[in-house]
Amino acid sequence: MTKDRYGLTARDALALDAAKLSLTGRTQRQIAAELFVDRATVSKLLTTARAKGLLHTEVRDPRELDSELRGGLLELFPLASVRLVAPVGRGPMDLRRSLGQAGAQVLGSLVQDGDRIGIWWSQTTAALALAAVPAARRGVRVVDLNGTDPRLSPHPTWKHARAVLVDRWGAASRTMRDPLVFPTLGAKLDAELDGDLRSLLTEQAACRIAVFGTTTAHALVAALPDPLPPEEAAAVAERAVGHVCGRLIDAGARIAAPVTNQRTTGISLPALRTIEQKVLVAGGPEKVPAMTAILANRYADHLITDTATAALLLGSRSAD
């Protein structure tokens, strides 16, 4: 098909005309009349314009631009940036979708050629990966920060999200197949003698970017295939407010259950702190204690959260 000096086909030019008319508020019926085509063709032309990046629709939600909320969080916590979202809908899937879309934009702005990106996989970070825009990246490597117990099948959403992100950015990936918490300290030490796990832990610590969410301590422990011993479970229940990349923490972001931590594999808190760009993507009232601990103790440089959670974070610090 013949293209002009701008690389546009005749259909592209017609799609641009339809796009410009749509931005004036005209209906598809009115656009069809002006362009001497039918309504079905107008719909297809607008789809073409969006697919080729010729038509961008921007929604400026004042709630997401709340300077008081953003400024308050930047003043209270040592953050480089704050991104707020106002989800469409009130369910957890709506929140994850909005956080994922905003998180994908933030991550896309941070990534450079040759980067290692460590991702703690969850439903929220999977939504982020699925929202990533295709981009020409060179030498990017996606590294798992959490694994799957060998007795369990990999979470299908996480597996699919990783594959999508790798494909869209032309990246390589490094998967983690070991459990988060080993049954004994001896089992963990034996596993870390293996060259594959040892090199993975080294690669995790070498990431320039880390992307993670958080949950309550109860949610993390409940997802483990085996229950914690009673004394460890008691320590978690008494002190833990959540986790950072699988490390159970108290309100001061200190290790809440030392014995459990000894059996936990993956990136350590000291190694995480040295990563240059740490992105926390999380929202929901039940996560506020963990998020507060993470943010106040410099385990995140960039925050993506919803406006309701942002207000709770400000309130929690004001009450201290």
Short mmCIF file of C-alpha atoms in Angstrom, two decimals:
data_model
loop_
_atom_site.label_atom_id
_atom_site.label_comp_id
_atom_site.label_asym_id
_atom_site.label_seq_id
_atom_site.Cartn_x
_atom_site.Cartn_y
_atom_site.Cartn_z
CA MET A 1 0.00 0.00 0.00
CA THR A 2 1.38 3.40 -1.02
CA LYS A 3 2.61 5.69 1.78
CA ASP A 4 3.25 9.42 1.72
CA ARG A 5 6.41 11.09 2.99
CA TYR A 6 5.10 10.85 6.56
CA GLY A 7 4.68 7.09 6.27
CA LEU A 8 0.89 7.35 6.15
CA THR A 9 -1.37 5.31 3.92
CA ALA A 10 -4.61 6.73 2.56
CA ARG A 11 -6.46 4.79 5.25
CA ASP A 12 -4.15 6.21 7.93
CA ALA A 13 -4.96 9.72 6.71
CA LEU A 14 -8.67 8.95 6.85
CA ALA A 15 -8.21 7.52 10.36
CA LEU A 16 -6.53 10.77 11.40
CA ASP A 17 -9.45 12.78 10.03
CA ALA A 18 -11.88 10.61 12.01
CA ALA A 19 -9.73 10.98 15.14
CA LYS A 20 -9.63 14.77 14.88
CA LEU A 21 -13.38 14.95 14.41
CA SER A 22 -13.97 12.64 17.39
CA LEU A 23 -11.99 14.99 19.63
CA THR A 24 -14.35 17.83 18.73
CA GLY A 25 -17.20 15.91 20.35
CA ARG A 26 -18.84 14.73 17.14
CA THR A 27 -20.72 11.44 17.24
CA GLN A 28 -19.76 8.55 14.98
CA ARG A 29 -22.89 9.27 12.93
CA GLN A 30 -21.77 12.88 12.38
CA ILE A 31 -18.21 11.80 11.52
CA ALA A 32 -19.57 9.28 9.03
CA ALA A 33 -21.59 11.99 7.32
CA GLU A 34 -18.59 14.33 7.08
CA LEU A 35 -16.25 11.67 5.72
CA PHE A 36 -18.86 10.06 3.44
CA VAL A 37 -18.46 6.62 5.04
CA ASP A 38 -20.75 4.45 7.16
CA ARG A 39 -20.67 4.25 10.97
CA ALA A 40 -19.02 0.81 11.00
CA THR A 41 -16.13 2.26 8.99
CA VAL A 42 -15.78 5.16 11.43
CA SER A 43 -15.48 2.69 14.31
CA LYS A 44 -12.76 0.79 12.46
CA LEU A 45 -10.93 4.01 11.58
CA LEU A 46 -10.86 5.10 15.23
CA THR A 47 -9.59 1.66 16.23
CA THR A 48 -6.84 2.00 13.63
CA ALA A 49 -5.91 5.47 14.90
CA ARG A 50 -5.57 4.18 18.47
CA ALA A 51 -3.66 1.06 17.47
CA LYS A 52 -1.12 3.10 15.49
CA GLY A 53 -0.68 5.68 18.21
CA LEU A 54 -2.34 8.43 16.18
CA LEU A 55 -5.11 9.03 18.72
CA HIS A 56 -4.44 9.48 22.42
CA THR A 57 -7.27 10.04 24.86
CA GLU A 58 -6.13 11.53 28.15
CA VAL A 59 -8.23 11.58 31.29
CA ARG A 60 -7.08 14.06 33.91
CA ASP A 61 -8.63 12.95 37.20
CA PRO A 62 -8.10 15.69 39.82
CA ARG A 63 -8.11 13.03 42.55
CA GLU A 64 -4.99 11.50 41.03
CA LEU A 65 -3.34 14.92 40.85
CA ASP A 66 -4.07 15.79 44.49
CA SER A 67 -1.07 17.95 45.41
CA GLU A 68 -1.96 17.89 49.11
CA LEU A 69 -1.86 14.08 49.26
CA ARG A 70 1.24 13.78 47.11
CA GLY A 71 3.03 16.59 48.89
CA GLY A 72 2.12 15.18 52.29
CA LEU A 73 3.53 11.76 51.42
CA LEU A 74 6.71 13.26 49.97
CA GLU A 75 7.17 15.32 53.12
CA LEU A 76 6.56 12.42 55.51
CA PHE A 77 8.52 9.71 53.70
CA PRO A 78 11.91 9.73 51.92
CA LEU A 79 10.45 9.16 48.45
CA ALA A 80 11.53 10.25 44.99
CA SER A 81 8.02 10.04 43.53
CA VAL A 82 4.39 9.31 44.38
CA ARG A 83 1.78 8.18 41.86
CA LEU A 84 -1.87 8.18 42.91
CA VAL A 85 -4.75 6.27 41.31
CA ALA A 86 -8.51 6.52 41.68
CA PRO A 87 -9.78 3.09 40.61
CA VAL A 88 -12.83 2.62 38.43
CA GLY A 89 -14.95 0.34 40.63
CA ARG A 90 -14.57 -0.65 44.25
CA GLY A 91 -13.44 -4.26 44.10
CA PRO A 92 -9.93 -5.64 44.66
CA MET A 93 -9.55 -6.46 40.96
CA ASP A 94 -10.37 -2.84 40.09
CA LEU A 95 -7.70 -1.64 42.52
CA ARG A 96 -5.09 -4.06 41.18
CA ARG A 97 -5.84 -3.06 37.61
CA SER A 98 -5.42 0.66 38.34
CA LEU A 99 -2.26 0.11 40.38
CA GLY A 100 -0.87 -2.11 37.63
CA GLN A 101 -1.50 0.43 34.89
CA ALA A 102 0.11 3.26 36.86
CA GLY A 103 2.95 1.01 37.99
CA ALA A 104 3.69 0.00 34.40
CA GLN A 105 4.07 3.66 33.45
CA VAL A 106 6.41 4.35 36.37
CA LEU A 107 8.51 1.27 35.68
CA GLY A 108 8.66 2.09 31.98
CA SER A 109 10.06 5.53 32.80
CA LEU A 110 12.78 4.04 35.03
CA VAL A 111 14.06 1.17 32.90
CA GLN A 112 17.28 1.64 30.96
CA ASP A 113 19.03 -0.65 28.51
CA GLY A 114 21.02 -3.34 30.32
CA ASP A 115 18.93 -3.18 33.50
CA ARG A 116 18.18 -6.07 35.80
CA ILE A 117 14.65 -5.76 37.18
CA GLY A 118 13.76 -7.80 40.25
CA ILE A 119 10.04 -8.49 40.63
CA TRP A 120 8.27 -9.92 43.67
CA TRP A 121 5.37 -11.60 41.91
CA SER A 122 1.87 -11.04 43.21
CA GLN A 123 -1.50 -10.33 41.64
CA THR A 124 -0.68 -6.62 41.70
CA THR A 125 2.77 -6.86 40.11
CA ALA A 126 1.33 -9.30 37.59
CA ALA A 127 -1.23 -6.61 36.65
CA LEU A 128 1.70 -4.22 36.25
CA ALA A 129 3.53 -6.59 33.92
CA LEU A 130 0.41 -7.17 31.83
CA ALA A 131 -0.05 -3.40 31.45
CA ALA A 132 3.51 -2.81 30.21
CA VAL A 133 3.68 -1.07 26.84
CA PRO A 134 5.82 -2.75 24.15
CA ALA A 135 9.17 -1.00 23.90
CA ALA A 136 12.53 -1.54 22.27
CA ARG A 137 14.80 -2.50 25.14
CA ARG A 138 18.30 -3.92 24.92
CA GLY A 139 19.86 -6.24 27.44
CA VAL A 140 17.04 -6.07 30.00
CA ARG A 141 16.72 -9.02 32.35
CA VAL A 142 13.73 -9.81 34.58
CA VAL A 143 14.70 -11.62 37.78
CA ASP A 144 12.24 -13.33 40.12
CA LEU A 145 12.44 -12.18 43.75
CA ASN A 146 10.15 -14.99 44.92
CA GLY A 147 9.83 -18.60 43.94
CA THR A 148 7.31 -21.41 44.05
CA ASP A 149 7.42 -24.35 46.41
CA PRO A 150 8.37 -27.43 44.33
CA ARG A 151 5.22 -29.12 45.62
CA LEU A 152 3.04 -26.42 44.09
CA SER A 153 2.37 -25.46 40.49
CA PRO A 154 3.57 -21.99 39.47
CA HIS A 155 0.82 -19.38 39.79
CA PRO A 156 -0.61 -19.22 36.24
CA THR A 157 -1.20 -15.46 36.34
CA TRP A 158 2.37 -14.74 37.44
CA LYS A 159 3.83 -17.12 34.86
CA HIS A 160 1.77 -15.53 32.09
CA ALA A 161 2.57 -11.98 33.24
CA ARG A 162 6.31 -12.70 33.26
CA ALA A 163 6.08 -14.12 29.73
CA VAL A 164 4.14 -11.05 28.51
CA LEU A 165 6.63 -8.59 30.01
CA VAL A 166 9.62 -10.49 28.61
CA ASP A 167 8.01 -10.57 25.17
CA ARG A 168 7.02 -6.89 25.11
CA TRP A 169 10.45 -5.68 26.17
CA GLY A 170 12.52 -8.32 24.40
CA ALA A 171 13.97 -9.22 27.79
CA ALA A 172 15.59 -12.31 29.21
CA SER A 173 14.30 -13.80 32.46
CA ARG A 174 15.59 -15.68 35.46
CA THR A 175 13.04 -17.73 37.37
CA MET A 176 13.19 -18.88 40.98
CA ARG A 177 11.95 -22.38 41.71
CA ASP A 178 12.80 -22.66 45.40
CA PRO A 179 10.31 -22.25 48.27
CA LEU A 180 10.12 -19.01 50.20
CA VAL A 181 10.48 -20.73 53.57
CA PHE A 182 12.38 -24.00 53.83
CA PRO A 183 11.21 -26.65 56.32
CA THR A 184 14.53 -26.47 58.21
CA LEU A 185 17.58 -24.24 58.28
CA GLY A 186 19.66 -27.22 57.16
CA ALA A 187 17.49 -27.68 54.09
CA LYS A 188 17.98 -24.03 53.18
CA LEU A 189 21.75 -24.18 53.63
CA ASP A 190 21.93 -27.34 51.52
CA ALA A 191 19.90 -25.65 48.76
CA GLU A 192 22.14 -22.58 48.81
CA LEU A 193 25.16 -24.79 48.17
CA ASP A 194 23.64 -25.41 44.76
CA GLY A 195 25.26 -23.17 42.16
CA ASP A 196 21.98 -22.24 40.49
CA LEU A 197 20.33 -20.84 43.64
CA ARG A 198 23.55 -19.16 44.74
CA SER A 199 23.92 -17.37 41.40
CA LEU A 200 20.23 -16.38 41.48
CA LEU A 201 20.64 -14.76 44.91
CA THR A 202 23.67 -12.89 43.57
CA GLU A 203 21.64 -11.73 40.57
CA GLN A 204 18.78 -10.57 42.80
CA ALA A 205 21.17 -8.40 44.80
CA ALA A 206 22.63 -6.99 41.56
CA CYS A 207 19.28 -5.65 40.29
CA ARG A 208 19.12 -1.90 39.67
CA ILE A 209 15.32 -1.88 40.01
CA ALA A 210 13.09 -3.84 42.39
CA VAL A 211 9.29 -3.91 42.06
CA PHE A 212 7.19 -5.33 44.88
CA GLY A 213 3.98 -5.07 46.83
CA THR A 214 3.14 -6.20 50.33
CA THR A 215 0.43 -7.97 52.29
CA THR A 216 -0.44 -8.55 55.90
CA ALA A 217 1.75 -11.07 57.69
CA HIS A 218 -1.27 -13.35 58.05
CA ALA A 219 -1.84 -13.40 54.30
CA LEU A 220 1.78 -14.30 53.57
CA VAL A 221 1.90 -17.06 56.20
CA ALA A 222 -1.47 -18.46 55.09
CA ALA A 223 -0.09 -18.87 51.56
CA LEU A 224 2.77 -21.11 52.75
CA PRO A 225 2.21 -24.81 52.03
CA ASP A 226 3.13 -25.78 55.60
CA PRO A 227 2.04 -24.06 58.83
CA LEU A 228 4.71 -22.40 60.93
CA PRO A 229 5.71 -24.07 64.19
CA PRO A 230 3.63 -22.73 67.10
CA GLU A 231 6.41 -20.60 68.58
CA GLU A 232 7.18 -19.00 65.21
CA ALA A 233 3.48 -18.44 64.49
CA ALA A 234 3.15 -16.75 67.88
CA ALA A 235 6.07 -14.41 67.12
CA VAL A 236 4.53 -13.49 63.78
CA ALA A 237 1.09 -12.87 65.29
CA GLU A 238 2.56 -10.71 68.05
CA ARG A 239 5.02 -8.57 66.09
CA ALA A 240 4.67 -8.79 62.31
CA VAL A 241 2.73 -6.12 60.40
CA GLY A 242 3.53 -7.42 56.91
CA HIS A 243 6.47 -8.34 54.74
CA VAL A 244 9.07 -6.93 52.37
CA CYS A 245 9.85 -9.40 49.59
CA GLY A 246 8.95 -12.27 51.90
CA ARG A 247 10.81 -10.95 54.95
CA LEU A 248 8.31 -10.62 57.80
CA ILE A 249 8.73 -7.21 59.47
CA ASP A 250 7.50 -5.36 62.53
CA ALA A 251 6.30 -1.75 62.66
CA GLY A 252 9.91 -0.55 62.57
CA ALA A 253 10.71 -2.69 59.51
CA ARG A 254 12.84 -4.99 61.63
CA ILE A 255 12.75 -8.76 61.22
CA ALA A 256 9.69 -9.83 63.21
CA ALA A 257 10.35 -13.58 63.41
CA PRO A 258 14.11 -14.27 63.41
CA VAL A 259 13.82 -18.07 63.38
CA THR A 260 11.45 -17.98 60.40
CA ASN A 261 13.75 -15.49 58.69
CA GLN A 262 16.68 -17.90 59.01
CA ARG A 263 14.72 -20.43 56.95
CA THR A 264 13.60 -17.82 54.39
CA THR A 265 15.41 -17.54 51.08
CA GLY A 266 15.51 -14.70 48.58
CA ILE A 267 16.82 -11.16 48.70
CA SER A 268 17.72 -9.93 52.19
CA LEU A 269 16.64 -6.58 53.62
CA PRO A 270 20.22 -5.17 53.57
CA ALA A 271 20.59 -6.20 49.91
CA LEU A 272 17.19 -4.73 49.02
CA ARG A 273 18.09 -1.41 50.60
CA THR A 274 21.13 -1.04 48.30
CA ILE A 275 19.05 -1.38 45.11
CA GLU A 276 19.00 1.96 43.31
CA GLN A 277 15.30 2.16 42.37
CA LYS A 278 12.76 0.43 44.62
CA VAL A 279 9.12 0.59 43.52
CA LEU A 280 6.32 -0.20 45.99
CA VAL A 281 2.96 -0.91 44.33
CA ALA A 282 0.26 -1.51 46.92
CA GLY A 283 -3.09 -0.33 48.21
CA GLY A 284 -5.82 -1.22 50.65
CA PRO A 285 -6.44 -0.35 54.31
CA GLU A 286 -5.19 -3.71 55.59
CA LYS A 287 -1.74 -2.99 54.09
CA VAL A 288 -1.24 0.44 55.66
CA PRO A 289 0.83 -0.77 58.67
CA ALA A 290 3.24 -2.69 56.41
CA MET A 291 3.40 0.14 53.87
CA THR A 292 4.12 2.67 56.61
CA ALA A 293 7.01 0.57 57.92
CA ILE A 294 8.43 0.08 54.42
CA LEU A 295 8.19 3.75 53.47
CA ALA A 296 9.47 5.17 56.76
CA ASN A 297 12.54 2.94 56.68
CA ARG A 298 13.70 3.66 53.12
CA TYR A 299 12.77 0.37 51.50
CA ALA A 300 10.97 2.19 48.68
CA ASP A 301 11.93 5.12 46.44
CA HIS A 302 8.73 5.24 44.38
CA LEU A 303 5.18 4.69 45.64
CA ILE A 304 2.14 3.78 43.56
CA THR A 305 -1.04 3.64 45.63
CA ASP A 306 -4.68 4.68 45.58
CA THR A 307 -5.98 7.92 46.99
CA ALA A 308 -7.85 6.27 49.88
CA THR A 309 -4.74 4.40 51.03
CA ALA A 310 -2.65 7.57 50.63
CA ALA A 311 -4.98 9.38 53.03
CA LEU A 312 -4.68 6.52 55.53
CA LEU A 313 -0.88 6.59 55.26
CA LEU A 314 -0.89 10.29 56.09
CA GLY A 315 -3.26 9.69 58.99
CA SER A 316 -1.19 6.85 60.39
CA ARG A 317 1.94 9.00 60.50
CA SER A 318 0.10 12.00 61.91
CA ALA A 319 -1.09 9.82 64.79
CA ASP A 320 2.46 8.76 65.70
#
